[in-house]
Tab-separated table of C-alpha atoms in Angstrom:
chain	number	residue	atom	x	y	z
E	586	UNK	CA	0.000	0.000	0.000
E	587	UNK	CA	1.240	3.094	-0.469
E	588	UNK	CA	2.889	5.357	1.965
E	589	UNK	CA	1.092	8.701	2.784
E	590	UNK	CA	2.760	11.969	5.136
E	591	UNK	CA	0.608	12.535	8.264
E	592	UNK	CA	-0.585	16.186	5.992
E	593	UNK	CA	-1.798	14.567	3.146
E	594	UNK	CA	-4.726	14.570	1.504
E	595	UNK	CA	-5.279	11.466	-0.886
E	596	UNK	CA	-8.367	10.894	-2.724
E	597	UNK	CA	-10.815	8.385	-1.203
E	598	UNK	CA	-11.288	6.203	-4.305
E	599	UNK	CA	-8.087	5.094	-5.509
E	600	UNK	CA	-6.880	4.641	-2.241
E	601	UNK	CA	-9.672	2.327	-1.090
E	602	UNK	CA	-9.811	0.427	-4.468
E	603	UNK	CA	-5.962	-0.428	-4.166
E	604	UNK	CA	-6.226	-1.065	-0.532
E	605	UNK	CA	-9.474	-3.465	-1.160
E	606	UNK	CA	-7.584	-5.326	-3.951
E	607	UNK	CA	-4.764	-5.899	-1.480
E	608	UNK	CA	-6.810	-7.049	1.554
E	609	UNK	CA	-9.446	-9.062	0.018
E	610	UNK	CA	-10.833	-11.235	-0.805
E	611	UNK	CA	-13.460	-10.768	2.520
E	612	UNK	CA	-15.649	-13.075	4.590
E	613	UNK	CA	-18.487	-11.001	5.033
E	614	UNK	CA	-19.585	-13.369	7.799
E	615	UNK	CA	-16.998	-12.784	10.172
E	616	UNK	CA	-15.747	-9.191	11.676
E	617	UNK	CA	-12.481	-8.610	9.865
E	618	UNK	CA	-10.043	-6.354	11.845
E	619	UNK	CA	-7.992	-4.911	9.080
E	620	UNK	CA	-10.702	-4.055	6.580
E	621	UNK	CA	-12.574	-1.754	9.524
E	622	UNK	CA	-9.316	-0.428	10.767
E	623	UNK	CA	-8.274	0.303	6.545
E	624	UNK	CA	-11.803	1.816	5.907
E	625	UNK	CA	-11.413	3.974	8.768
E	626	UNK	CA	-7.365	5.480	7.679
E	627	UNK	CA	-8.872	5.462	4.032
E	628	UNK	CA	-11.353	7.848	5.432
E	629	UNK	CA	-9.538	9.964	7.633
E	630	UNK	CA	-6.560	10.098	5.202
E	631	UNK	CA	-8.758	11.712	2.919
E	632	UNK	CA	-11.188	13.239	5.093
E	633	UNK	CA	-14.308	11.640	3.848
E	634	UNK	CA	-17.163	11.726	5.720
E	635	UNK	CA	-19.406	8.559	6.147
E	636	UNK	CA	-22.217	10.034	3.600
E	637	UNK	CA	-19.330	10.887	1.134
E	638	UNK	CA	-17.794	7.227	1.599
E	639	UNK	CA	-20.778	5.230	0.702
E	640	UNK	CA	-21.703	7.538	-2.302
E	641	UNK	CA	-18.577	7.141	-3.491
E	642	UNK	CA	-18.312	3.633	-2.854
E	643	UNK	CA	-21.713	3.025	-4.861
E	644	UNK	CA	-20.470	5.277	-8.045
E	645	UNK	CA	-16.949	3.116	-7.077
E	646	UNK	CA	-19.275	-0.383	-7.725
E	647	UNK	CA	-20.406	0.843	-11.029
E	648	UNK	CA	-17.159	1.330	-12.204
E	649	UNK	CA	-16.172	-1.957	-11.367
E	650	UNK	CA	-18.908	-3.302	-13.106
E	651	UNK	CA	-17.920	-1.118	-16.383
E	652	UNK	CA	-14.342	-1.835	-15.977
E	653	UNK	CA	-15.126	-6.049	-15.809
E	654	UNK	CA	-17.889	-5.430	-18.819
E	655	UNK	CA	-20.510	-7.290	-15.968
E	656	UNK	CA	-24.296	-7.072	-15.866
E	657	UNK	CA	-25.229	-4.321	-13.757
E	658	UNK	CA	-28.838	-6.205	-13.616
E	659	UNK	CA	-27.695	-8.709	-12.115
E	660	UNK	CA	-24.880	-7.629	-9.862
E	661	UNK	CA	-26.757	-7.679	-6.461
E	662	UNK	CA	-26.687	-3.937	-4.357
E	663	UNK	CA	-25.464	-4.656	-0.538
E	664	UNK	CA	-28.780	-4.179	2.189
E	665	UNK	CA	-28.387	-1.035	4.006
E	666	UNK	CA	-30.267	0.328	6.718
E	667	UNK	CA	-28.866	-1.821	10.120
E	668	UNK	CA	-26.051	0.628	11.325
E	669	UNK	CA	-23.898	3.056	8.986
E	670	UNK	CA	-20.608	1.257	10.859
E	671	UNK	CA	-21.940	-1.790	9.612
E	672	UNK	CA	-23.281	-0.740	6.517
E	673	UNK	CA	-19.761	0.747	5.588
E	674	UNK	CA	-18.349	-2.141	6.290
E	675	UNK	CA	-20.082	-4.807	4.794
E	676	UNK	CA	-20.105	-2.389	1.371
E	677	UNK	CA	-16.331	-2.074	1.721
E	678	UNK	CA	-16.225	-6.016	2.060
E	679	UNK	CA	-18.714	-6.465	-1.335
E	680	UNK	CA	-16.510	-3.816	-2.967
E	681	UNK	CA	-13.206	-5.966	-2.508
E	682	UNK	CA	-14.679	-9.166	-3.533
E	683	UNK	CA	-16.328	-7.234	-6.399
E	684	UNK	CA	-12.686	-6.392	-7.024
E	685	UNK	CA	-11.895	-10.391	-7.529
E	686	UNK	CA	-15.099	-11.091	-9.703
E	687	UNK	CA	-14.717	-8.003	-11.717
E	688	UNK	CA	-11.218	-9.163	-12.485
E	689	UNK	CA	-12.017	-12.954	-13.224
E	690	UNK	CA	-14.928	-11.492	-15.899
E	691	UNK	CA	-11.984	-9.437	-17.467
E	692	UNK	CA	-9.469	-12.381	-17.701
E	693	UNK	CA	-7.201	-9.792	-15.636
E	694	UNK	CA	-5.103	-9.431	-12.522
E	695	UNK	CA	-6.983	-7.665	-9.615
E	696	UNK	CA	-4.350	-4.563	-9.565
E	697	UNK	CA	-4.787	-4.127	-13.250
E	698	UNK	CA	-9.283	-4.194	-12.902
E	699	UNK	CA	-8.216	-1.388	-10.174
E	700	UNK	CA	-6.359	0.990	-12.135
E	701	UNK	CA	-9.266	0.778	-14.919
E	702	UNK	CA	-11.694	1.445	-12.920
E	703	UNK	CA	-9.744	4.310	-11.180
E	704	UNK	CA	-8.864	5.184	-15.104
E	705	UNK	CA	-12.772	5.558	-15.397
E	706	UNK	CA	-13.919	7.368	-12.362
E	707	UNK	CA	-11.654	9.884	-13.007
E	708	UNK	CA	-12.772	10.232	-16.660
């Protein structure tokens, strides 16, 4: 992952797409440790709030879905609504197993379905 000074800003997308692709794939059954303590320095490192986050982890899923050429139809949306911790989280955990599927529809390696889809939200 890369490094970041304590006084800079990074933008929330590419940082949480790389850091997904390196800490997935998730077991959204379980609590997992490092993805709430990643979502939470992702966040702060780019002071996002929690609103900002999940929109732009939903327009972050659609790019996925472009960058793997997958069926948006039939891609399911992750349940919200219980708690926004657990909301986050359990979006964050879709979003990095997205990652993996997105990559096996575009015969690719996970890093490389990252930078495409970071190629397209910045587009």
């Amino acid at each position: 992952m890369a490094r970041h000074s304590v006084c800079e800003q990074v933008d929330f997308a590419p940082v949480v797409l790389r850091g997904l692709a390196e800490l997935g794939p998730f077991d959204l059954s379980e609590a997992d440790l490092a993805l709430e303590l990643g979502l939470s320095a992702w966040m702060r490192f780019s002071a996002t709030t929690l609103d900002d986050a999940r929109s732009t982890m939903l327009h972050i899923r659609t790019a996925l879905l472009e960058a793997g050429e997958m069926d948006s139809h039939s891609e399911p949306i992750p349940f919200s609504g219980r708690s926004p911790r657990l909301d986050m989280l359990h979006l964050a955990g879709y979003l990095g197993n997205l990652v993996e599927r997105a990559a096996w529809s575009a015969q690719c390696d996970p890093e490389v379905i990252v930078e495409r889809t970071i190629e397209r939200l910045a587009a």
